Amino acid sequence: MDAPFPSALHAAVLDWYDDHARDLPWRGVEATAWSVMVSEFMLQQTPVARVLPVHGTWLERWPTPTALAAEPTGEAVRMWGRLGYPRRALRLHAAAVAIAERHGGEVPASYDDLLALPGVGDYTASAIASFAFGERHVVLDTNVRRVLTRVVSGAELPSPAVTRVERDVATSLLPVDPATAATWAVATMELGALVCTARQPSCDACPVAGLCAWRRAGFPAYDGPPRRGQAWAGTDRQCRGRIMALARETDGSVPLGRIEGAWPVAEQRQRCLAGLVADGLLVAIGSELDEVLAYALPS
DNA sequence: CATGCGTGGCA
DNA sequence: TTGCCAAGCAT
């Protein structure tokens, strides 16, 4: 039967998006699939405001996957700058190589081909197929999850991991027409990013406030399992970040002494350096006696 | 399935 | 100030 809830929800969200969508460089008719793909990698856990400038310089330098694939991985890591999680730069480079080798230099359109690329999981594959190619896919990112949890389920925040029920709900709400489904996906994401935010949602400006189960229930507070925080001070993550910052800002290799100055705790420093080398983010520069003297971005 | 993985802005 | 959070992925 033609339940009023979904269609009213669709109309409200799509109309809202029509009026309020941000004009982002990876949206719109002039954006290439590669531009969309680069944006999706950069936006994994990194806010739009910080992605914008790097995305621009990245595409200027590497307008195609083939252009990136021809460069050393270290150049990608350096250009990644301070977006964080630099392994994403490595994976984007590896994905570009795979696209050059397996797909004739063209970003593949199918979910399965995309999913097979390094650094591409369910979300990113769905997003690229949907936004760059207008295909019909459930796009379940943190924004969409939050919006649907509130509007449909009546809870403040989604569970730590995607549940079967959650995916079923998202699937049932996906418009049948591919183009509409793609717009629905980006529109629900945008609503979560701009209005239905995690901490202080702007329910007054929300186009679906009248349909929202969470609002109707009186905004009950989150009561699920404790959400995982991220320790920082003194962690390997901070240590690795500091070493990588040195490597990025240094032309050539970083002498061991400078790394020791940047992180005095010897055991942890060694562990992190070994990890960075194992990840492919750094290479060790040795003497003829096989003694490590410096570290550098891979060239 | 839980964990590790950067970085910075904001309340 | 100190958490919390931001278009996840790989293992």
XYZ file of C-alpha atoms (C1' of nucleotides) in Angstrom:
321
model
C 0.000 0.000 0.000
C 1.063 3.543 -0.534
C 1.891 4.588 2.999
C 1.952 8.357 3.455
C 5.063 8.220 5.626
C 7.709 7.371 3.036
C 6.406 9.617 0.302
C 5.954 12.564 2.637
C 9.431 11.929 3.975
C 10.899 11.734 0.493
C 9.201 14.887 -0.698
C 10.229 16.881 2.359
C 13.868 15.816 2.260
C 14.228 16.162 -1.506
C 12.596 19.597 -1.514
C 14.800 20.702 1.354
C 17.902 19.485 -0.470
C 16.848 21.338 -3.589
C 16.940 24.581 -1.614
C 19.780 23.977 0.822
C 22.410 21.757 -0.835
C 25.906 23.122 -0.508
C 27.700 23.901 -3.727
C 30.629 21.547 -3.284
C 33.230 21.010 -6.020
C 32.598 17.263 -6.222
C 28.916 17.848 -6.881
C 27.320 19.123 -10.017
C 27.632 18.297 -13.674
C 31.259 19.283 -14.174
C 32.586 16.944 -11.484
C 34.304 13.833 -12.803
C 33.962 10.395 -11.235
C 37.580 10.722 -10.174
C 36.791 13.977 -8.395
C 33.959 12.241 -6.568
C 36.199 9.327 -5.693
C 38.968 11.571 -4.352
C 36.429 13.463 -2.258
C 35.038 10.246 -0.793
C 38.470 9.053 0.273
C 39.277 12.414 1.836
C 35.918 12.651 3.569
C 36.360 9.338 5.361
C 36.392 10.658 8.933
C 37.476 14.159 7.918
C 35.198 17.248 7.853
C 34.286 18.960 4.582
C 35.928 22.251 5.550
C 39.333 20.638 5.819
C 38.928 18.543 2.679
C 38.006 21.423 0.370
C 41.464 23.000 -0.201
C 43.320 19.690 -0.451
C 40.769 18.265 -2.862
C 41.324 21.254 -5.133
C 45.097 21.057 -5.215
C 44.979 17.268 -5.547
C 42.806 17.361 -8.668
C 44.835 20.160 -10.127
C 47.949 18.056 -9.852
C 46.359 14.693 -10.640
C 43.277 15.240 -12.830
C 43.003 11.522 -13.577
C 43.718 8.205 -11.827
C 46.458 7.531 -14.368
C 48.249 10.750 -13.466
C 48.328 9.795 -9.796
C 49.302 6.213 -10.547
C 52.429 7.453 -12.315
C 53.747 9.188 -9.173
C 55.564 7.727 -6.165
C 53.330 6.915 -3.216
C 55.298 9.372 -1.084
C 54.069 12.250 -3.231
C 50.489 11.265 -2.478
C 51.244 11.111 1.227
C 52.897 14.525 1.135
C 50.036 16.083 -0.803
C 47.578 14.547 1.654
C 48.907 17.048 4.147
C 47.192 17.123 7.501
C 43.930 15.461 6.551
C 44.796 12.640 8.917
C 44.864 8.867 8.490
C 47.601 9.072 5.814
C 47.116 5.414 4.938
C 44.120 6.712 3.004
C 46.535 8.520 0.687
C 48.363 5.251 0.131
C 45.121 3.434 -0.568
C 43.909 6.125 -2.951
C 47.182 5.803 -4.814
C 46.838 2.010 -4.895
C 43.279 2.381 -6.130
C 44.504 4.680 -8.907
C 47.069 2.078 -9.915
C 44.382 -0.605 -9.984
C 42.121 1.622 -12.073
C 44.943 2.277 -14.517
C 45.741 -1.403 -14.774
C 42.339 -3.049 -14.641
C 39.899 -0.416 -15.863
C 41.724 1.429 -18.605
C 42.180 4.470 -16.409
C 38.455 5.030 -15.923
C 36.812 4.916 -12.505
C 34.520 1.861 -12.633
C 30.796 2.454 -12.249
C 29.725 -0.790 -10.657
C 29.541 -1.349 -6.928
C 31.416 -4.643 -7.141
C 34.300 -3.228 -9.160
C 34.530 -0.267 -6.817
C 34.416 -2.453 -3.719
C 37.368 -4.433 -5.033
C 39.568 -1.317 -5.008
C 41.937 -0.651 -2.084
C 40.431 1.648 0.539
C 36.905 1.238 -0.812
C 34.387 -0.333 1.555
C 30.630 -0.595 1.397
C 30.007 3.081 2.035
C 32.540 4.424 -0.459
C 31.531 1.971 -3.192
C 27.874 2.897 -2.765
C 28.650 6.600 -2.642
C 30.741 6.642 -5.826
C 28.287 4.446 -7.743
C 25.449 6.648 -6.559
C 26.903 10.158 -6.779
C 29.178 9.774 -9.775
C 27.085 7.376 -11.841
C 23.512 7.829 -10.649
C 23.090 4.217 -9.642
C 20.654 3.031 -7.007
C 22.375 1.984 -3.785
C 21.782 2.206 -0.067
C 24.341 4.746 1.122
C 24.733 4.252 4.859
C 27.136 6.747 6.317
C 27.136 8.221 9.796
C 24.824 11.067 8.714
C 22.229 8.851 7.100
C 22.352 6.450 10.019
C 21.685 9.278 12.470
C 18.847 10.757 10.426
C 17.071 7.434 9.975
C 17.633 6.439 13.594
C 15.968 9.608 14.761
C 13.186 9.957 12.229
C 12.227 6.298 11.964
C 13.419 4.558 15.114
C 13.012 7.381 17.603
C 16.457 7.060 19.176
C 19.000 9.829 19.472
C 21.988 8.010 17.988
C 22.570 4.783 16.066
C 24.251 1.748 17.589
C 28.031 1.444 17.207
C 27.698 -1.017 14.325
C 25.184 -1.126 11.496
C 22.416 -3.587 12.320
C 20.407 -5.751 9.989
C 17.226 -3.896 10.879
C 18.894 -0.590 10.157
C 19.948 -1.701 6.713
C 16.482 -3.078 6.034
C 14.932 0.252 6.964
C 17.322 2.122 4.695
C 16.628 -0.306 1.868
C 12.875 0.012 2.259
C 13.123 3.797 2.069
C 15.285 3.868 -1.049
C 13.326 5.333 -3.970
C 12.835 2.959 -6.889
C 14.003 5.320 -9.592
C 17.834 5.296 -9.690
C 18.278 9.022 -10.197
C 15.864 9.799 -7.384
C 17.568 7.229 -5.174
C 20.930 8.881 -5.775
C 19.529 12.285 -4.883
C 17.803 10.808 -1.845
C 21.149 9.411 -0.685
C 23.004 12.694 -0.931
C 20.038 14.608 0.458
C 19.744 12.506 3.608
C 23.487 12.819 4.107
C 23.270 16.572 3.715
C 20.395 16.778 6.155
C 22.453 14.906 8.727
C 25.465 17.107 8.095
C 23.668 20.445 8.249
C 20.503 20.034 10.338
C 20.215 16.681 12.072
C 23.669 16.981 13.603
C 25.059 14.792 16.345
C 25.233 17.321 19.162
C 22.877 20.222 18.596
C 20.359 19.387 15.900
C 18.450 22.316 14.409
C 15.024 20.777 14.689
C 13.456 24.186 14.057
C 14.943 24.151 10.574
C 14.269 20.484 9.892
C 11.971 19.646 6.987
C 10.901 16.369 8.593
C 10.466 17.505 12.189
C 6.775 16.752 11.905
C 7.541 13.139 10.965
C 10.354 12.575 13.448
C 9.864 9.717 15.900
C 12.651 10.967 18.169
C 11.033 14.386 18.449
C 7.602 12.857 18.960
C 9.015 10.755 21.804
C 10.367 13.830 23.561
C 14.026 13.509 22.512
C 15.012 10.582 24.750
C 18.755 10.514 25.395
C 21.042 7.870 23.930
C 20.918 4.714 26.011
C 22.896 2.236 23.944
C 26.301 0.749 24.682
C 29.028 3.288 25.527
C 30.525 4.934 22.473
C 34.178 4.357 21.842
C 36.373 7.355 22.471
C 39.783 7.839 20.947
C 42.741 8.281 23.262
C 45.356 10.630 21.940
C 48.013 12.021 24.272
C 50.942 9.649 24.499
C 49.470 7.092 22.116
C 51.142 5.466 19.153
C 48.736 7.427 17.035
C 50.145 10.707 18.270
C 53.685 9.401 17.926
C 53.078 8.302 14.341
C 51.418 11.603 13.547
C 54.352 13.579 14.816
C 56.837 11.510 12.817
C 54.748 11.802 9.652
C 54.443 15.548 10.109
C 58.238 15.745 10.185
C 58.511 13.601 7.064
C 55.971 15.715 5.164
C 57.622 19.015 5.948
C 61.118 17.747 5.199
C 62.536 17.789 1.713
C 64.389 14.514 1.421
C 65.019 12.270 4.403
C 64.637 12.972 8.099
C 67.776 12.216 10.153
C 67.181 9.851 13.038
C 68.251 12.535 15.490
C 65.357 14.774 14.529
C 62.893 11.960 15.021
C 64.386 11.222 18.426
C 63.910 14.867 19.306
C 60.311 14.747 18.182
C 59.474 11.692 20.299
C 61.831 10.911 23.181
C 60.300 7.608 24.307
C 62.655 5.189 22.574
C 60.677 1.972 22.651
C 57.474 3.564 21.438
C 59.332 5.544 18.788
C 60.898 2.389 17.438
C 57.605 0.555 17.396
C 55.922 3.392 15.534
C 58.733 3.740 13.019
C 58.574 0.023 12.328
C 54.824 0.293 11.918
C 55.076 3.230 9.541
C 57.614 1.342 7.413
C 55.430 -1.768 7.455
C 52.481 0.346 6.350
C 54.497 1.777 3.467
C 54.265 5.330 4.767
C 58.022 5.607 5.329
C 61.167 3.947 4.067
C 64.307 3.491 6.125
C 67.505 5.000 4.752
C 70.502 2.928 5.839
C 74.244 3.001 5.698
C 76.367 0.356 4.009
C 76.502 -1.374 7.388
C 72.745 -1.773 7.327
C 72.314 0.779 10.054
C 69.258 3.030 9.807
C 70.325 6.659 9.586
C 67.158 8.356 8.444
C 63.595 7.907 7.255
C 61.834 9.345 4.241
C 58.572 9.281 2.358
C 58.687 6.590 -0.326
C 60.055 7.912 -3.590
C 33.279 -7.928 15.846
C 36.529 -4.912 18.338
C 40.389 -2.245 17.539
C 43.889 0.835 15.468
C 44.443 4.494 12.598
C 45.348 11.560 12.413
C 43.885 15.896 12.968
C 41.606 19.948 14.471
C 37.381 22.504 15.771
C 33.992 23.243 18.961
C 30.949 23.252 23.231
C 39.546 22.500 29.639
C 38.606 17.908 27.883
C 35.879 15.055 25.429
C 33.371 14.380 21.412
C 32.938 14.252 16.747
C 33.936 14.391 11.439
C 30.967 11.332 4.032
C 35.257 4.540 7.185
C 38.474 0.865 6.167
C 41.246 -3.171 7.094
C 42.312 -6.770 9.985
